[in-house]
């Protein structure tokens, strides 16, 4: 049985987090056009909430990626959907739902840097640093959470619970 009754982060705390992150981004990129790349599917809500608070000229695009660990390699990236915009020479911000081991974003960052952006930064809604196996540190972090599996606000368990407007902890019995 799956129990999602425990609220870890309320809707109000999420709004405060969005306001804080947008203020940081509006300060750091003031007057500079920004290409925002949301990572599907988990970041679709965070990305849409965040871009509506941004004041610089913004282009929004999306990618869908997954990482897997092979037998001999440390990790591979599978691009299921690439963005359609050419980021060469542009300021780019990757918008992710949550960083766990950091494998996905470490590999994605490596790939995107080959496309020659002027700058490439990472903004995550949630961060689970206890589980990190890479050096990856987000440039912008919403809320740091303990080593628990969370759902809601775009995050899923087998595709479910993305529609919750707060963050819940998953308990499986
Ligand atoms: P990483 O490569 O281990 O950092 O993987 C991060 C990805 O795993 C995220 O983009 C999520 O799709 C997924 N993920 C990690 N932790 C959670 C969680 O607590 N809830 C839902 N998805 C998670
Ligand atoms: Mg994801």
mmCIF file of C-alpha atoms and ligand atoms in Angstrom:
data_model
loop_
_atom_site.group_PDB
_atom_site.id
_atom_site.type_symbol
_atom_site.label_atom_id
_atom_site.label_comp_id
_atom_site.label_asym_id
_atom_site.label_seq_id
_atom_site.Cartn_x
_atom_site.Cartn_y
_atom_site.Cartn_z
ATOM 1 C CA UNK A 1 0.000 0.000 0.000
ATOM 2 C CA UNK A 2 1.219 3.493 -0.875
ATOM 3 C CA UNK A 3 0.611 6.276 1.637
ATOM 4 C CA UNK A 4 1.108 9.905 0.493
ATOM 5 C CA UNK A 5 -0.644 11.647 3.380
ATOM 6 C CA UNK A 6 2.457 13.273 4.926
ATOM 7 C CA UNK A 7 3.006 16.819 3.639
ATOM 8 C CA UNK A 8 6.709 17.737 3.622
ATOM 9 C CA UNK A 9 6.485 21.112 1.843
ATOM 10 C CA UNK A 10 3.285 23.165 1.651
ATOM 11 C CA UNK A 11 1.911 25.068 -1.334
ATOM 12 C CA UNK A 12 2.748 28.335 0.500
ATOM 13 C CA UNK A 13 6.372 27.268 1.040
ATOM 14 C CA UNK A 14 6.616 26.483 -2.673
ATOM 15 C CA UNK A 15 5.349 29.987 -3.558
ATOM 16 C CA UNK A 16 7.993 31.538 -1.250
ATOM 17 C CA UNK A 17 10.656 29.373 -2.859
ATOM 18 C CA UNK A 18 9.547 30.504 -6.353
ATOM 19 C CA UNK A 19 9.619 34.183 -5.354
ATOM 20 C CA UNK A 20 13.117 33.808 -3.883
ATOM 21 C CA UNK A 21 14.542 31.957 -6.897
ATOM 22 C CA UNK A 22 12.967 34.415 -9.357
ATOM 23 C CA UNK A 23 14.423 37.359 -7.411
ATOM 24 C CA UNK A 24 17.904 35.781 -7.607
ATOM 25 C CA UNK A 25 17.543 35.099 -11.346
ATOM 26 C CA UNK A 26 16.103 38.560 -12.088
ATOM 27 C CA UNK A 27 19.104 40.070 -10.311
ATOM 28 C CA UNK A 28 21.774 37.819 -11.887
ATOM 29 C CA UNK A 29 20.424 37.978 -15.466
ATOM 30 C CA UNK A 30 18.973 41.508 -15.413
ATOM 31 C CA UNK A 31 18.465 42.708 -19.001
ATOM 32 C CA UNK A 32 20.091 39.572 -20.478
ATOM 33 C CA UNK A 33 18.013 37.244 -22.682
ATOM 34 C CA UNK A 34 17.802 33.779 -21.127
ATOM 35 C CA UNK A 35 17.115 30.375 -22.658
ATOM 36 C CA UNK A 36 15.255 28.266 -20.074
ATOM 37 C CA UNK A 37 15.419 24.518 -20.691
ATOM 38 C CA UNK A 38 12.888 22.599 -18.611
ATOM 39 C CA UNK A 39 13.569 18.903 -18.051
ATOM 40 C CA UNK A 40 10.485 16.809 -18.774
ATOM 41 C CA UNK A 41 8.386 15.522 -17.316
ATOM 42 C CA UNK A 42 8.997 16.357 -13.657
ATOM 43 C CA UNK A 43 9.903 20.049 -14.102
ATOM 44 C CA UNK A 44 6.853 21.049 -16.159
ATOM 45 C CA UNK A 45 5.032 22.739 -13.268
ATOM 46 C CA UNK A 46 8.130 24.296 -11.655
ATOM 47 C CA UNK A 47 9.282 25.618 -15.026
ATOM 48 C CA UNK A 48 5.932 27.196 -15.852
ATOM 49 C CA UNK A 49 5.666 28.805 -12.390
ATOM 50 C CA UNK A 50 9.246 30.080 -12.507
ATOM 51 C CA UNK A 51 9.226 31.621 -16.015
ATOM 52 C CA UNK A 52 6.104 33.629 -15.204
ATOM 53 C CA UNK A 53 8.103 35.399 -12.488
ATOM 54 C CA UNK A 54 11.070 36.248 -14.762
ATOM 55 C CA UNK A 55 11.515 39.782 -16.068
ATOM 56 C CA UNK A 56 14.275 39.404 -18.695
ATOM 57 C CA UNK A 57 13.452 38.260 -22.274
ATOM 58 C CA UNK A 58 12.962 34.483 -22.014
ATOM 59 C CA UNK A 59 12.864 31.596 -24.483
ATOM 60 C CA UNK A 60 11.405 28.382 -23.089
ATOM 61 C CA UNK A 61 12.342 24.980 -24.441
ATOM 62 C CA UNK A 62 12.213 21.428 -23.090
ATOM 63 C CA UNK A 63 14.300 18.261 -23.106
ATOM 64 C CA UNK A 64 13.515 14.779 -21.904
ATOM 65 C CA UNK A 65 16.494 12.744 -20.743
ATOM 66 C CA UNK A 66 17.315 9.752 -18.591
ATOM 67 C CA UNK A 67 20.555 8.352 -17.274
ATOM 68 C CA UNK A 68 21.488 4.748 -16.761
ATOM 69 C CA UNK A 69 24.520 3.065 -15.291
ATOM 70 C CA UNK A 70 26.179 0.534 -17.571
ATOM 71 C CA UNK A 71 28.312 -2.452 -16.578
ATOM 72 C CA UNK A 72 31.647 -0.769 -17.186
ATOM 73 C CA UNK A 73 30.793 2.891 -17.623
ATOM 74 C CA UNK A 74 29.906 5.294 -14.857
ATOM 75 C CA UNK A 75 26.812 6.501 -16.645
ATOM 76 C CA UNK A 76 25.212 7.205 -19.993
ATOM 77 C CA UNK A 77 22.700 9.778 -21.038
ATOM 78 C CA UNK A 78 19.709 8.966 -23.192
ATOM 79 C CA UNK A 79 18.133 11.996 -24.886
ATOM 80 C CA UNK A 80 14.491 11.016 -25.462
ATOM 81 C CA UNK A 81 13.525 14.490 -26.664
ATOM 82 C CA UNK A 82 16.029 17.173 -27.606
ATOM 83 C CA UNK A 83 15.350 20.888 -27.432
ATOM 84 C CA UNK A 84 14.619 22.637 -30.724
ATOM 85 C CA UNK A 85 16.567 25.846 -30.008
ATOM 86 C CA UNK A 86 20.240 26.400 -30.904
ATOM 87 C CA UNK A 87 21.951 27.459 -27.646
ATOM 88 C CA UNK A 88 25.341 28.449 -29.146
ATOM 89 C CA UNK A 89 26.385 31.804 -27.678
ATOM 90 C CA UNK A 90 23.304 31.996 -25.426
ATOM 91 C CA UNK A 91 22.863 32.209 -21.656
ATOM 92 C CA UNK A 92 21.171 28.933 -20.735
ATOM 93 C CA UNK A 93 19.427 27.839 -17.542
ATOM 94 C CA UNK A 94 18.537 24.169 -17.040
ATOM 95 C CA UNK A 95 15.397 23.880 -14.895
ATOM 96 C CA UNK A 96 15.049 20.536 -13.090
ATOM 97 C CA UNK A 97 12.583 19.175 -10.545
ATOM 98 C CA UNK A 98 14.987 17.397 -8.200
ATOM 99 C CA UNK A 99 18.651 16.427 -8.028
ATOM 100 C CA UNK A 100 19.284 13.056 -6.453
ATOM 101 C CA UNK A 101 22.518 11.244 -7.349
ATOM 102 C CA UNK A 102 23.312 14.079 -9.759
ATOM 103 C CA UNK A 103 24.087 11.641 -12.597
ATOM 104 C CA UNK A 104 21.442 12.947 -15.009
ATOM 105 C CA UNK A 105 22.437 16.590 -14.780
ATOM 106 C CA UNK A 106 26.188 15.931 -14.693
ATOM 107 C CA UNK A 107 25.879 14.053 -17.998
ATOM 108 C CA UNK A 108 23.436 16.558 -19.505
ATOM 109 C CA UNK A 109 25.671 19.473 -18.580
ATOM 110 C CA UNK A 110 28.634 17.783 -20.277
ATOM 111 C CA UNK A 111 26.559 17.284 -23.469
ATOM 112 C CA UNK A 112 25.127 20.805 -23.562
ATOM 113 C CA UNK A 113 28.513 22.461 -22.980
ATOM 114 C CA UNK A 114 29.639 20.935 -26.310
ATOM 115 C CA UNK A 115 27.016 23.121 -28.019
ATOM 116 C CA UNK A 116 28.908 26.265 -26.999
ATOM 117 C CA UNK A 117 26.497 28.250 -24.799
ATOM 118 C CA UNK A 118 27.793 31.584 -23.438
ATOM 119 C CA UNK A 119 26.892 30.263 -19.980
ATOM 120 C CA UNK A 120 25.143 27.194 -18.578
ATOM 121 C CA UNK A 121 23.621 27.138 -15.096
ATOM 122 C CA UNK A 122 21.346 24.776 -13.211
ATOM 123 C CA UNK A 123 18.236 25.676 -11.232
ATOM 124 C CA UNK A 124 16.495 22.918 -9.270
ATOM 125 C CA UNK A 125 13.318 23.082 -7.207
ATOM 126 C CA UNK A 126 14.503 20.417 -4.752
ATOM 127 C CA UNK A 127 17.877 18.958 -3.839
ATOM 128 C CA UNK A 128 18.725 15.703 -2.037
ATOM 129 C CA UNK A 129 22.475 16.181 -1.412
ATOM 130 C CA UNK A 130 22.714 13.107 0.875
ATOM 131 C CA UNK A 131 22.334 10.844 -2.164
ATOM 132 C CA UNK A 132 24.875 12.534 -4.420
ATOM 133 C CA UNK A 133 27.429 10.343 -6.234
ATOM 134 C CA UNK A 134 28.773 13.157 -8.462
ATOM 135 C CA UNK A 135 30.342 16.564 -7.841
ATOM 136 C CA UNK A 136 27.234 18.311 -9.156
ATOM 137 C CA UNK A 137 26.105 21.396 -7.227
ATOM 138 C CA UNK A 138 23.100 23.392 -8.464
ATOM 139 C CA UNK A 139 23.670 27.113 -9.101
ATOM 140 C CA UNK A 140 20.141 27.850 -7.861
ATOM 141 C CA UNK A 141 18.440 25.564 -5.328
ATOM 142 C CA UNK A 142 14.870 25.906 -4.094
ATOM 143 C CA UNK A 143 14.597 23.646 -1.048
ATOM 144 C CA UNK A 144 17.038 21.060 0.320
ATOM 145 C CA UNK A 145 15.258 17.890 1.432
ATOM 146 C CA UNK A 146 16.248 14.811 3.441
ATOM 147 C CA UNK A 147 16.803 11.404 1.816
ATOM 148 C CA UNK A 148 13.120 10.627 1.271
ATOM 149 C CA UNK A 149 11.126 9.850 -1.874
ATOM 150 C CA UNK A 150 8.779 12.742 -2.580
ATOM 151 C CA UNK A 151 5.881 13.290 -4.974
ATOM 152 C CA UNK A 152 3.726 16.220 -6.055
ATOM 153 C CA UNK A 153 4.368 19.552 -7.765
ATOM 154 C CA UNK A 154 5.362 17.663 -10.937
ATOM 155 C CA UNK A 155 7.248 14.819 -9.246
ATOM 156 C CA UNK A 156 5.889 11.323 -9.707
ATOM 157 C CA UNK A 157 5.933 7.741 -8.554
ATOM 158 C CA UNK A 158 5.406 5.597 -11.664
ATOM 159 C CA UNK A 159 3.702 8.526 -13.392
ATOM 160 C CA UNK A 160 1.256 9.252 -10.586
ATOM 161 C CA UNK A 161 0.793 12.138 -8.095
ATOM 162 C CA UNK A 162 2.317 14.894 -10.281
ATOM 163 C CA UNK A 163 -0.872 16.951 -9.839
ATOM 164 C CA UNK A 164 -0.578 17.504 -6.060
ATOM 165 C CA UNK A 165 0.029 21.201 -5.353
ATOM 166 C CA UNK A 166 2.261 20.405 -2.371
ATOM 167 C CA UNK A 167 5.104 17.950 -1.730
ATOM 168 C CA UNK A 168 4.289 14.643 -0.005
ATOM 169 C CA UNK A 169 6.522 11.883 1.337
ATOM 170 C CA UNK A 170 5.885 8.387 -0.060
ATOM 171 C CA UNK A 171 5.496 5.600 2.477
ATOM 172 C CA UNK A 172 5.233 2.100 1.075
ATOM 173 C CA UNK A 173 4.004 -0.790 3.207
HETATM 174 P P1 LIG B 1 19.632 11.771 -10.537
HETATM 175 O O1 LIG B 1 20.308 11.513 -11.839
HETATM 176 O O2 LIG B 1 19.818 10.635 -9.569
HETATM 177 O O3 LIG B 1 19.995 13.089 -9.924
HETATM 178 O O4 LIG B 1 18.103 11.702 -10.891
HETATM 179 C C1 LIG B 1 17.237 12.730 -10.742
HETATM 180 C C2 LIG B 1 15.898 12.287 -11.288
HETATM 181 O O5 LIG B 1 15.377 11.161 -10.533
HETATM 182 C C3 LIG B 1 14.898 13.403 -11.124
HETATM 183 O O6 LIG B 1 14.848 14.206 -12.265
HETATM 184 C C4 LIG B 1 13.610 12.655 -10.874
HETATM 185 O O7 LIG B 1 13.006 12.322 -12.109
HETATM 186 C C5 LIG B 1 14.031 11.372 -10.201
HETATM 187 N N1 LIG B 1 13.887 11.470 -8.730
HETATM 188 C C6 LIG B 1 14.871 11.475 -7.809
HETATM 189 N N2 LIG B 1 14.400 11.570 -6.566
HETATM 190 C C7 LIG B 1 13.052 11.637 -6.686
HETATM 191 C C8 LIG B 1 11.984 11.776 -5.723
HETATM 192 O O8 LIG B 1 12.164 11.843 -4.500
HETATM 193 N N3 LIG B 1 10.728 11.808 -6.246
HETATM 194 C C9 LIG B 1 10.471 11.737 -7.577
HETATM 195 N N4 LIG B 1 11.441 11.634 -8.510
HETATM 196 C C10 LIG B 1 12.730 11.579 -8.070
HETATM 197 MG MG1 LIG B 2 13.239 14.061 -13.787
#
